[in-house]
Amino acid sequence: MNNKIKLGIVGYGNLGKGTVKAIKATDDLELVAVFTRRDPETLELDDPDVKAVHIDHASNYQNDIDVMLLCGGSATDLPEQTPHFASMFNTVDSYDTHAKIPEFYQSVNESATKHHTTAIISVGWDPGLFSINRVMGEAILPNGGNYSFWGKGLSQGHSDAVRRVNGVKSGVQYTIPSEGAIEKVRNGENPDLTTAEKHRRVCYIVPEEGADKAAIEHEIKTMPNYFADYDTEVNFISEEELNRDHSKAPHGGFVIQSGNTGEGNKQIYEFSLTLDSNPEFTSSVLVAYARAAYRLSQEKQYGAKTVYDVAPGYISPRSAEELRKHYL
Amino acid sequence: MNNKIKLGIVGYGNLGKGTVKAIKATDDLELVAVFTRRDPETLELDDPDVKAVHIDHASNYQNDIDVMLLCGGSATDLPEQTPHFASMFNTVDSYDTHAKIPEFYQSVNESATKHHTTAIISVGWDPGLFSINRVMGEAILPNGGNYSFWGKGLSQGHSDAVRRVNGVKSGVQYTIPSEGAIEKVRNGENPDLTTAEKHRRVCYIVPEEGADKAAIEHEIKTMPNYFADYDTEVNFISEEELNRDHSKAPHGGFVIQSGNTGEGNKQIYEFSLTLDSNPEFTSSVLVAYARAAYRLSQEKQYGAKTVYDVAPGYISPRSAEELRKHYL
């Protein structure tokens, strides 16, 4: 027995693996078990201390786990899993299908309200930290414009798209914020910019032996939705180079609120992330918000919550007194 | 009658003036009156719609004002004014004497708790937004270091110090973050840096006629506490240049959390402000937090609060539903 907050993880993909590591990096949180749909015996856990349990047995752990971290995908896992687990546990998830958040919120809120649990949804960096900064920037500088830029980042969807092109053996795509667009925003010019004007796309392609490189480049650059509207660059590299230089999952971006106060004083508010590992950072945010889910549930603040409902002090391991004394 | 949140302002210095402008920039907030220790008739209000009232009559406005914004100084005004006004109104102040925050909090908390008001203290950018990012950065990336840099900014205290030097007619001092130090932090090197190593100081001095410039420069550069430990640059300019180029009060800075996750993946979390007008930005933050003071008091969350206790959604004019749908 100790005073640590007890956590469970559902799902052992990239996000679940990052979450195991993120919990280990804290002093106040403890992992009880990883729950999986696979045979738990077959799960290759890097850490011998971690216990794997079949997801069907999760309900037996209601007294042992304070917060369940749901590390499944947004397409099919979370819409089903979050309401289900919120009927038994406080939860944190990283649901990121922006357009469907209202209906997701509603279904989770019904379950959590009914079962007196706290479920923090859509936690991570976008949605998550970027969302917070979009709202705080606008609230503080209402006379202005808000800009989100993404990258430099490996885009999974766009990398899949280039790999489907004829003659492509393998490849990756990076989304890169346009320097010129960022400069205009930082200068307070409040430009009107489409997503395509704010970003360019850079591809590294391993062609199949004897493939027509010009045809590959043309097909990528004219691909509707994915590339046609963008300034796109296509580079051909060897498989060795791909494995050596492009095996990480970097990402990041900027949220900039550019506003005016008084008689034309420019005020620039900027938040940015530069991440070597996108999933590990998302995991780290999930884990920090587990503290908030636990504390809110202790205060009987039940139901679905988002990052907008969570005061910053609630994600810190430190007491309110310590924060006032040493951090304010 | 309307649904706007009704605000009062105590004090009509730079911060109070900025607060009048910041309230005008919103659609959901309304200024009822400015309270002053001076004869209200003598107050030169830029805005004919603003009403000036002697501070002694503030108690007559308890039913007309939802939140009082306290725009006095931290040295002598706020330690007396915040507990006093918190006995009658919800308040927001920008108390910024970091070392004395715990005792200030305690005296405000006693008053606000007793009188069922909500008093948000130490709001602005540092303390304030920077404080939030120091804590969130550390909570998310515990394996790392946190760095606050200030500037480029006009420092009032250091400008006063150079103006006291023999032979100096007028002058200003800017604090400038060291590019080299920022670069090391952004690279994830986690360097040990003193405040002096993180910043340099640049002075623009108008010498008196016939003054010994070398002596002025020497006296500034060797001034203990203020300059001796810093890389300091002294430039001599004309009074005309001073008035033309150095009449604004720019400020800003960076909070960077540089952390590692997993097997050595670098993750950089950065928040920055670039402000043409330091007091107007601080005013804008105060005004946004007035919404939070009002909402928390509606929820009967009485007592002294800091930015650590305020969920981001509470400072936005928008509803929780709108935030989830359009901003998350």
XYZ file of C-alpha atoms in Angstrom:
656
model
C 0.000 0.000 0.000
C 1.169 3.501 -0.783
C -0.337 6.865 -1.609
C 0.252 6.669 -5.329
C -2.612 7.080 -7.760
C -3.273 3.641 -9.296
C -3.594 3.481 -13.062
C -4.624 0.954 -15.674
C -3.999 1.072 -19.418
C -6.371 -0.271 -22.063
C -4.595 -1.045 -25.325
C -0.940 -1.759 -26.000
C -0.161 -0.039 -29.290
C 2.227 2.913 -29.654
C 0.163 5.043 -27.286
C -0.143 2.333 -24.652
C 3.587 1.636 -24.794
C 4.357 5.333 -24.398
C 1.958 5.462 -21.464
C 3.804 2.691 -19.626
C 7.022 4.730 -19.985
C 5.361 8.004 -19.005
C 3.970 6.502 -15.789
C 7.429 5.180 -14.894
C 8.796 8.736 -15.189
C 6.575 9.950 -12.328
C 6.870 9.558 -8.560
C 3.192 9.794 -7.693
C 1.567 7.417 -10.181
C 1.634 3.638 -10.368
C 0.674 1.191 -13.118
C -1.475 -1.729 -11.968
C -2.048 -3.531 -15.267
C -2.282 -3.284 -19.046
C -5.567 -4.614 -20.454
C -5.552 -6.091 -23.918
C -7.889 -7.811 -26.369
C -5.050 -10.141 -27.322
C -4.004 -13.192 -25.350
C -2.152 -11.511 -22.446
C 0.493 -14.235 -22.557
C 1.517 -13.124 -26.056
C 1.976 -9.458 -25.178
C 5.653 -8.521 -25.455
C 6.066 -6.166 -22.532
C 9.408 -4.356 -22.391
C 9.043 -4.055 -18.660
C 8.969 -7.248 -16.552
C 7.093 -5.434 -13.746
C 4.070 -4.774 -15.942
C 1.148 -7.129 -15.663
C -0.982 -7.939 -18.724
C -4.639 -8.891 -18.269
C -7.361 -9.729 -20.758
C -9.680 -6.797 -21.308
C -12.701 -8.913 -20.348
C -11.385 -9.118 -16.786
C -11.061 -5.351 -16.305
C -14.253 -5.186 -14.254
C -12.514 -7.204 -11.521
C -10.126 -4.273 -10.988
C -12.645 -1.607 -10.016
C -11.317 -1.422 -6.463
C -7.661 -1.502 -7.494
C -7.529 1.178 -10.174
C -8.226 4.896 -9.669
C -8.028 5.931 -13.320
C -8.071 3.927 -16.534
C -6.064 5.377 -19.446
C -7.711 4.419 -22.717
C -5.063 4.070 -25.416
C -7.166 2.754 -28.297
C -7.814 4.456 -31.622
C -10.451 7.094 -32.308
C -11.982 5.450 -35.359
C -13.505 2.371 -33.763
C -12.035 1.656 -30.293
C -12.808 4.741 -28.219
C -16.416 5.426 -29.314
C -17.207 2.031 -27.819
C -14.579 1.741 -25.070
C -14.832 5.109 -23.335
C -18.558 4.917 -22.477
C -18.052 1.272 -21.455
C -15.069 1.885 -19.167
C -16.543 5.144 -17.824
C -19.304 2.999 -16.330
C -16.673 1.358 -14.083
C -13.656 3.675 -13.847
C -12.518 7.268 -14.035
C -10.979 7.544 -17.496
C -8.713 9.641 -19.688
C -8.644 9.197 -23.461
C -7.172 10.896 -26.515
C -10.221 10.864 -28.792
C -9.159 13.050 -31.720
C -11.834 12.978 -34.406
C -12.499 16.726 -34.064
C -15.773 16.747 -35.981
C -17.376 14.044 -33.856
C -16.354 15.313 -30.414
C -19.830 16.653 -29.472
C -21.537 13.291 -29.943
C -18.640 11.437 -28.327
C -18.842 13.829 -25.368
C -22.548 13.189 -25.009
C -22.292 9.418 -24.970
C -19.393 9.474 -22.482
C -21.113 12.091 -20.326
C -24.237 9.960 -20.013
C -22.260 6.968 -18.845
C -19.975 8.877 -16.463
C -22.793 10.932 -14.947
C -24.908 7.859 -14.360
C -22.089 5.855 -12.805
C -20.432 8.672 -10.830
C -17.109 8.618 -12.612
C -14.989 11.385 -14.136
C -14.057 10.922 -17.792
C -11.630 13.409 -19.352
C -11.900 13.095 -23.125
C -9.770 14.256 -26.062
C -6.539 14.755 -24.115
C -3.203 15.095 -25.896
C -1.702 17.979 -27.798
C -4.268 18.518 -30.567
C -6.917 18.135 -29.297
C -5.457 19.057 -25.932
C -2.718 21.610 -25.311
C -3.310 23.310 -28.670
C -7.028 23.542 -27.882
C -6.262 25.246 -24.564
C -4.031 27.794 -26.243
C -6.500 28.534 -29.036
C -9.096 29.423 -26.423
C -6.868 31.277 -23.970
C -5.240 33.289 -26.752
C -8.600 34.357 -28.127
C -10.047 35.110 -24.673
C -7.116 37.394 -23.832
C -6.671 39.055 -27.244
C -10.143 39.228 -28.814
C -9.031 41.776 -31.418
C -6.912 39.407 -33.419
C -6.517 36.175 -35.292
C -5.699 32.670 -34.206
C -3.489 30.366 -36.245
C -2.627 26.699 -35.745
C 0.311 25.317 -37.704
C 1.253 21.649 -37.652
C 4.715 20.182 -38.162
C 7.390 19.460 -38.816
C 5.645 16.171 -38.499
C 5.371 12.734 -39.964
C 1.814 12.361 -41.250
C 0.569 8.798 -41.099
C -2.340 9.344 -43.508
C -0.221 11.087 -46.128
C 2.577 8.539 -45.794
C 0.034 5.788 -46.448
C -1.149 7.725 -49.513
C 2.295 7.994 -51.107
C 2.978 4.323 -50.445
C -0.104 3.419 -52.506
C 1.333 5.160 -55.603
C 2.422 2.880 -58.437
C 6.164 2.184 -58.375
C 6.639 3.277 -54.756
C 8.283 0.647 -52.586
C 8.222 2.656 -49.392
C 8.103 6.258 -48.243
C 7.163 8.879 -45.696
C 5.589 12.322 -45.808
C 6.312 15.275 -43.553
C 3.988 18.215 -43.071
C 6.041 21.383 -42.638
C 4.674 24.783 -41.621
C 5.396 27.450 -44.226
C 8.071 29.799 -42.855
C 6.632 32.697 -44.831
C 3.168 32.186 -43.355
C 4.517 31.938 -39.809
C 6.529 35.106 -40.328
C 3.446 37.036 -41.455
C 1.502 35.865 -38.428
C 4.336 36.685 -36.010
C 4.544 40.146 -37.575
C 0.926 40.688 -36.611
C -0.264 40.979 -40.219
C -3.329 38.796 -39.505
C -3.277 37.211 -42.967
C -6.104 35.049 -44.336
C -4.512 31.658 -44.859
C -5.884 28.308 -45.951
C -4.411 25.134 -44.472
C -2.617 24.613 -47.809
C -1.082 28.087 -47.610
C 0.142 27.455 -44.072
C 1.916 24.185 -44.833
C 4.057 22.436 -47.384
C 4.524 18.730 -47.853
C 7.831 16.924 -48.246
C 7.994 13.272 -49.316
C 10.897 10.821 -49.135
C 10.249 7.977 -51.530
C 12.007 4.658 -52.075
C 11.141 3.693 -55.670
C 10.843 0.118 -56.822
C 13.658 -1.098 -59.035
C 13.262 0.468 -62.498
C 10.241 2.577 -61.530
C 9.474 5.769 -63.468
C 10.439 8.481 -60.979
C 8.932 11.308 -63.001
C 5.600 9.485 -63.101
C 5.695 8.881 -59.348
C 6.471 12.530 -58.677
C 3.664 13.649 -60.984
C 1.134 11.293 -59.453
C 1.969 12.413 -55.913
C 1.949 16.127 -56.704
C -1.424 15.965 -58.436
C -3.169 13.695 -55.918
C -6.457 15.410 -55.020
C -7.076 16.403 -51.352
C -3.734 15.042 -50.222
C -1.218 17.013 -52.309
C -2.712 18.886 -55.269
C -3.381 22.105 -53.320
C -0.038 22.080 -51.539
C 3.489 23.091 -52.297
C 4.844 19.513 -52.463
C 8.420 18.333 -52.704
C 9.318 14.767 -53.679
C 12.754 13.332 -52.868
C 13.953 9.882 -53.905
C 16.133 8.006 -51.451
C 17.398 4.480 -50.846
C 15.766 2.043 -48.475
C 18.861 2.277 -46.286
C 18.439 6.059 -46.014
C 14.769 5.664 -45.212
C 15.505 3.303 -42.343
C 18.383 5.402 -41.070
C 16.850 8.885 -41.270
C 13.094 8.474 -41.197
C 12.203 5.866 -38.597
C 11.093 8.286 -35.863
C 7.662 9.858 -35.485
C 8.448 13.536 -34.931
C 5.687 16.092 -34.808
C 4.730 19.389 -33.278
C 3.497 22.759 -34.345
C 2.463 26.221 -33.252
C -0.628 28.002 -32.008
C -0.252 31.741 -32.470
C -2.741 34.366 -31.363
C -1.845 37.684 -32.909
C -3.826 40.548 -31.418
C -4.007 44.286 -30.973
C -4.664 46.257 -27.827
C -5.181 49.977 -27.237
C -4.098 52.107 -30.155
C -2.557 49.452 -32.367
C -0.115 47.768 -30.013
C 0.735 44.342 -31.403
C 0.696 41.479 -28.943
C 1.834 38.005 -29.991
C 0.918 34.948 -27.906
C 2.574 31.736 -29.051
C 2.606 28.115 -27.969
C 4.734 25.524 -29.698
C 5.827 21.916 -29.477
C 8.826 20.243 -31.096
C 8.497 16.530 -30.537
C 10.848 13.673 -31.343
C 8.079 11.220 -30.587
C 4.469 12.175 -31.154
C 2.925 9.118 -29.423
C 5.236 9.363 -26.384
C 4.341 13.029 -25.896
C 0.627 12.315 -26.220
C 1.078 9.555 -23.631
C 2.809 12.014 -21.296
C -0.147 14.395 -21.521
C -2.631 11.564 -20.875
C -0.692 10.517 -17.783
C -0.567 14.071 -16.373
C -4.345 14.386 -16.821
C -4.848 11.140 -14.887
C -4.094 13.227 -11.769
C -6.899 15.588 -12.731
C -9.382 12.754 -13.341
C -8.574 11.352 -9.913
C -8.826 14.721 -8.130
C -12.039 15.741 -9.871
C -13.630 12.418 -8.971
C -12.552 12.923 -5.337
C -14.417 16.248 -5.479
C -17.420 14.431 -6.938
C -17.141 16.397 -10.168
C -18.539 13.543 -12.232
C -19.317 13.342 -15.933
C -17.348 13.915 -19.125
C -14.772 16.721 -19.029
C -12.398 18.204 -21.546
C -9.124 20.076 -21.091
C -11.251 23.246 -20.912
C -12.721 22.036 -17.616
C -9.422 21.179 -15.933
C -7.529 23.804 -13.919
C -3.752 23.672 -14.577
C -2.881 22.850 -10.967
C -4.880 19.616 -11.189
C -2.400 17.999 -13.583
C 0.622 18.735 -11.397
C 1.966 16.287 -8.804
C 2.523 19.248 -6.462
C 0.174 20.680 -3.860
C -1.620 23.998 -4.416
C 0.465 25.488 -1.617
C 3.735 24.411 -3.195
C 2.654 25.754 -6.579
C 1.781 29.167 -5.085
C 5.053 29.331 -3.200
C 7.519 28.132 -5.819
C 5.954 28.328 -9.275
C 3.617 31.330 -9.385
C -30.249 45.863 -18.239
C -28.340 43.323 -20.246
C -26.563 40.040 -19.656
C -23.074 41.450 -19.606
C -20.797 40.866 -16.639
C -20.475 44.212 -14.801
C -16.970 45.328 -13.893
C -15.367 48.037 -11.803
C -11.742 49.183 -11.869
C -9.787 50.394 -8.841
C -6.855 52.613 -9.814
C -6.262 54.591 -12.962
C -2.551 54.248 -13.707
C -1.135 52.439 -16.754
C -2.811 49.196 -15.770
C -6.194 50.802 -15.089
C -6.078 52.644 -18.414
C -5.226 49.434 -20.247
C -8.078 47.693 -18.460
C -10.617 50.265 -19.695
C -9.466 49.567 -23.257
C -9.422 45.790 -22.771
C -13.018 45.777 -21.507
C -14.109 47.821 -24.543
C -12.608 45.129 -26.808
C -15.059 42.510 -25.480
C -18.740 41.881 -26.213
C -19.684 40.250 -22.935
C -18.167 42.586 -20.334
C -19.191 46.083 -19.285
C -17.415 48.760 -17.270
C -19.557 50.395 -14.566
C -17.040 52.794 -13.023
C -13.402 53.567 -12.303
C -12.648 54.112 -8.612
C -9.831 56.458 -7.667
C -8.189 57.953 -4.597
C -7.870 61.250 -6.480
C -10.645 63.762 -6.893
C -12.763 62.010 -9.571
C -13.386 65.358 -11.270
C -9.675 65.687 -12.027
C -9.317 62.246 -13.655
C -8.584 62.667 -17.340
C -10.552 59.838 -18.861
C -9.930 59.210 -22.551
C -13.373 57.758 -22.854
C -16.410 60.001 -22.178
C -18.589 56.971 -21.345
C -16.462 56.044 -18.352
C -17.638 57.168 -14.949
C -15.102 58.104 -12.252
C -16.024 57.658 -8.584
C -14.069 58.266 -5.403
C -12.746 55.035 -3.956
C -14.503 55.717 -0.636
C -17.863 55.308 -2.348
C -17.102 51.882 -3.810
C -19.171 50.126 -1.138
C -22.304 51.721 -2.627
C -21.759 49.675 -5.794
C -21.954 46.176 -4.328
C -25.183 45.410 -6.175
C -24.040 46.934 -9.450
C -20.663 45.324 -9.942
C -19.988 41.601 -10.430
C -16.184 41.767 -10.362
C -13.774 44.495 -9.267
C -10.463 44.653 -11.147
C -7.750 45.914 -8.823
C -5.173 47.855 -10.821
C -2.959 49.201 -8.025
C 0.693 48.402 -7.393
C 2.032 45.366 -5.566
C 4.322 47.244 -3.175
C 1.749 49.093 -1.082
C -1.689 49.205 -2.805
C -2.716 45.582 -3.266
C -1.655 44.129 0.110
C -4.198 46.518 1.616
C -6.745 46.843 -1.200
C -7.319 43.214 -2.188
C -8.392 41.954 1.272
C -10.489 45.116 1.663
C -12.314 44.853 -1.671
C -12.622 41.068 -1.414
C -14.879 41.699 1.596
C -17.385 43.373 -0.767
C -16.704 42.163 -4.332
C -15.323 39.342 -6.387
C -11.870 40.564 -7.403
C -9.007 40.021 -9.827
C -5.577 41.537 -9.189
C -2.069 41.331 -10.620
C -0.079 41.036 -7.380
C 3.430 40.234 -8.582
C 5.816 40.196 -5.631
C 6.631 36.509 -6.125
C 8.296 36.004 -2.733
C 5.332 37.327 -0.758
C 2.540 35.531 -2.608
C 1.885 32.933 0.150
C 1.175 35.572 2.803
C -0.792 37.705 0.355
C -2.849 34.639 -0.588
C -3.579 33.933 3.049
C -4.821 37.412 3.880
C -6.999 37.565 0.740
C -8.295 34.038 1.300
C -9.431 34.880 4.833
C -11.388 37.881 3.633
C -12.914 36.207 0.576
C -13.843 33.017 2.408
C -15.485 34.960 5.208
C -17.458 37.229 2.885
C -18.320 34.632 0.216
C -16.484 36.260 -2.649
C -14.052 34.856 -5.222
C -10.682 36.625 -5.418
C -8.293 35.591 -8.191
C -4.834 36.854 -7.277
C -1.562 37.326 -9.183
C -3.081 37.352 -12.664
C -1.106 38.617 -15.667
C 1.701 37.045 -17.620
C 4.349 36.523 -14.941
C 2.884 35.671 -12.509
C 0.060 34.339 -14.648
C 0.436 32.726 -18.068
C 4.121 31.957 -17.494
C 3.247 30.332 -14.158
C 0.694 28.092 -15.870
C 3.213 26.967 -18.460
C 5.970 26.324 -15.913
C 3.631 23.936 -14.093
C 2.022 22.272 -17.104
C 5.379 21.788 -18.803
C 6.837 20.137 -15.726
C 3.730 18.006 -15.093
C 3.818 16.629 -18.645
C 7.602 16.250 -19.023
C 8.951 15.435 -15.551
C 12.287 14.234 -16.939
C 13.559 17.619 -17.972
C 14.314 21.194 -17.134
C 12.199 24.331 -17.072
C 13.527 27.682 -18.201
C 11.943 31.139 -18.047
C 13.517 33.884 -20.157
C 12.350 37.493 -19.999
C 12.521 40.048 -22.779
C 13.098 41.720 -25.003
C 11.643 44.075 -22.442
C 11.929 47.503 -20.974
C 12.825 47.048 -17.314
C 11.452 49.821 -15.123
C 13.732 49.086 -12.174
C 16.906 48.939 -14.262
C 15.923 52.046 -16.229
C 15.520 53.896 -12.939
C 18.966 52.652 -11.894
C 20.765 53.964 -14.989
C 19.011 57.310 -14.669
C 20.478 57.718 -11.198
C 24.052 57.475 -12.565
C 26.074 60.705 -12.495
C 26.010 62.526 -15.846
C 22.958 60.657 -17.158
C 20.148 62.927 -18.310
C 17.766 60.176 -19.336
C 17.830 56.565 -20.411
C 16.209 53.189 -20.679
C 17.320 49.615 -20.169
C 16.180 46.531 -22.045
C 16.531 42.984 -20.779
C 17.252 40.660 -23.689
C 17.300 36.876 -23.533
C 20.629 35.419 -24.577
C 20.231 33.771 -27.988
C 22.951 31.261 -27.163
C 21.215 30.190 -23.965
C 17.830 29.835 -25.692
C 19.438 27.758 -28.423
C 20.965 25.358 -25.893
C 17.614 24.927 -24.180
C 15.739 24.397 -27.450
C 18.314 21.791 -28.413
C 17.388 19.868 -25.287
C 20.835 20.250 -23.702
C 19.291 21.040 -20.272
C 22.086 23.481 -19.353
C 22.546 24.911 -15.849
C 22.049 28.641 -16.314
C 21.927 31.540 -13.893
C 19.592 34.448 -14.590
C 22.682 36.433 -15.632
C 23.695 33.742 -18.109
C 20.217 33.687 -19.624
C 19.979 37.420 -20.260
C 21.954 40.423 -21.384
C 21.249 44.063 -20.671
C 21.244 46.861 -23.235
C 21.098 50.522 -22.161
C 20.292 53.593 -24.240
C 21.619 56.657 -22.438
C 21.161 60.373 -23.061
C 24.216 61.972 -21.413
C 24.156 65.431 -19.908
C 26.047 68.055 -21.910
C 29.780 67.522 -21.437
C 29.386 64.386 -19.330
C 32.189 61.790 -19.236
C 30.737 58.947 -21.287
C 33.474 56.489 -20.383
C 32.791 57.088 -16.696
C 29.041 56.601 -17.193
C 29.606 53.362 -19.064
C 31.992 52.107 -16.384
C 29.642 52.989 -13.550
C 26.705 51.225 -15.218
C 28.651 48.095 -16.135
C 30.040 47.660 -12.636
C 26.832 48.426 -10.724
C 26.329 45.554 -8.254
C 23.140 43.424 -8.502
C 21.827 45.406 -11.453
C 24.557 45.026 -14.072
C 27.888 43.716 -12.753
C 27.044 40.022 -13.335
C 25.535 40.607 -16.765
C 26.786 41.056 -20.278
C 25.868 44.744 -20.493
C 25.930 47.041 -23.513
C 25.770 50.835 -23.175
C 24.740 52.999 -26.141
C 24.690 56.789 -26.120
C 21.896 58.478 -28.025
C 20.261 61.891 -28.304
C 17.150 62.914 -26.424
C 15.334 63.043 -29.754
C 16.259 59.434 -30.497
C 15.157 58.376 -27.022
C 11.743 59.936 -27.481
C 11.372 58.590 -31.009
C 12.580 55.020 -30.533
C 12.164 54.163 -26.868
C 8.816 55.485 -25.674
C 6.928 52.174 -25.734
C 6.897 49.559 -23.013
C 7.576 46.328 -24.880
C 8.133 43.104 -23.019
C 7.670 39.389 -23.301
C 9.677 36.245 -22.917
C 9.693 32.480 -23.102
C 8.927 29.527 -20.880
C 10.555 26.399 -22.219
C 10.214 22.915 -20.790
C 12.780 20.639 -22.348
C 12.174 17.011 -21.524
C 12.922 13.453 -22.488
C 10.561 10.546 -22.890
C 11.132 6.857 -23.560
C 14.628 6.089 -24.775
C 15.979 9.609 -25.135
C 13.346 11.242 -27.314
C 13.621 15.019 -26.928
C 10.376 16.888 -26.429
C 10.315 20.690 -26.366
C 7.307 22.562 -24.927
C 7.482 26.320 -25.405
C 5.295 29.296 -24.568
C 6.224 32.814 -25.589
C 4.929 36.355 -25.623
C 6.101 39.289 -27.744
C 4.357 42.373 -26.446
C 4.354 45.929 -27.740
C 2.695 47.056 -24.526
C 3.354 45.208 -21.296
C 0.636 46.981 -19.226
C -2.017 46.623 -21.928
C -1.368 42.911 -22.207
C -1.484 42.448 -18.440
C -4.795 44.342 -18.466
C -6.122 42.018 -21.158
C -5.302 38.986 -19.014
C -6.967 40.571 -15.943
C -10.112 41.242 -17.941
C -10.314 37.671 -19.291
C -9.990 36.311 -15.739
C -12.891 38.524 -14.623
C -15.130 35.988 -16.402
C -13.614 33.236 -14.277
C -14.077 35.188 -11.020
C -17.727 35.724 -11.903
C -18.353 32.093 -12.894
C -16.542 30.628 -9.877
C -18.556 32.885 -7.544
C -21.766 31.731 -9.270
C -20.673 28.176 -8.438
C -20.024 29.282 -4.837
C -16.333 28.514 -5.189
C -15.358 31.232 -2.760
C -11.954 32.234 -1.405
C -8.653 33.244 -2.949
C -7.724 31.493 -6.198
C -4.737 31.632 -8.500
C -4.393 30.848 -12.201
C -3.657 27.267 -11.113
C -7.247 26.949 -9.875
C -8.935 28.288 -13.005
C -9.908 25.941 -15.844
C -9.123 27.450 -19.286
C -12.758 27.437 -20.417
C -13.674 29.797 -17.564
C -11.794 32.732 -19.103
C -13.473 32.399 -22.497
C -16.628 34.304 -23.450
C -17.876 31.138 -25.166
C -20.003 28.343 -23.740
C -18.537 24.941 -22.899
C -20.611 23.447 -25.714
C -19.284 25.925 -28.283
C -15.701 25.312 -27.136
C -16.074 21.537 -27.499
C -17.632 21.877 -30.940
C -15.398 24.499 -32.533
C -12.141 24.796 -30.598
C -11.219 21.380 -29.230
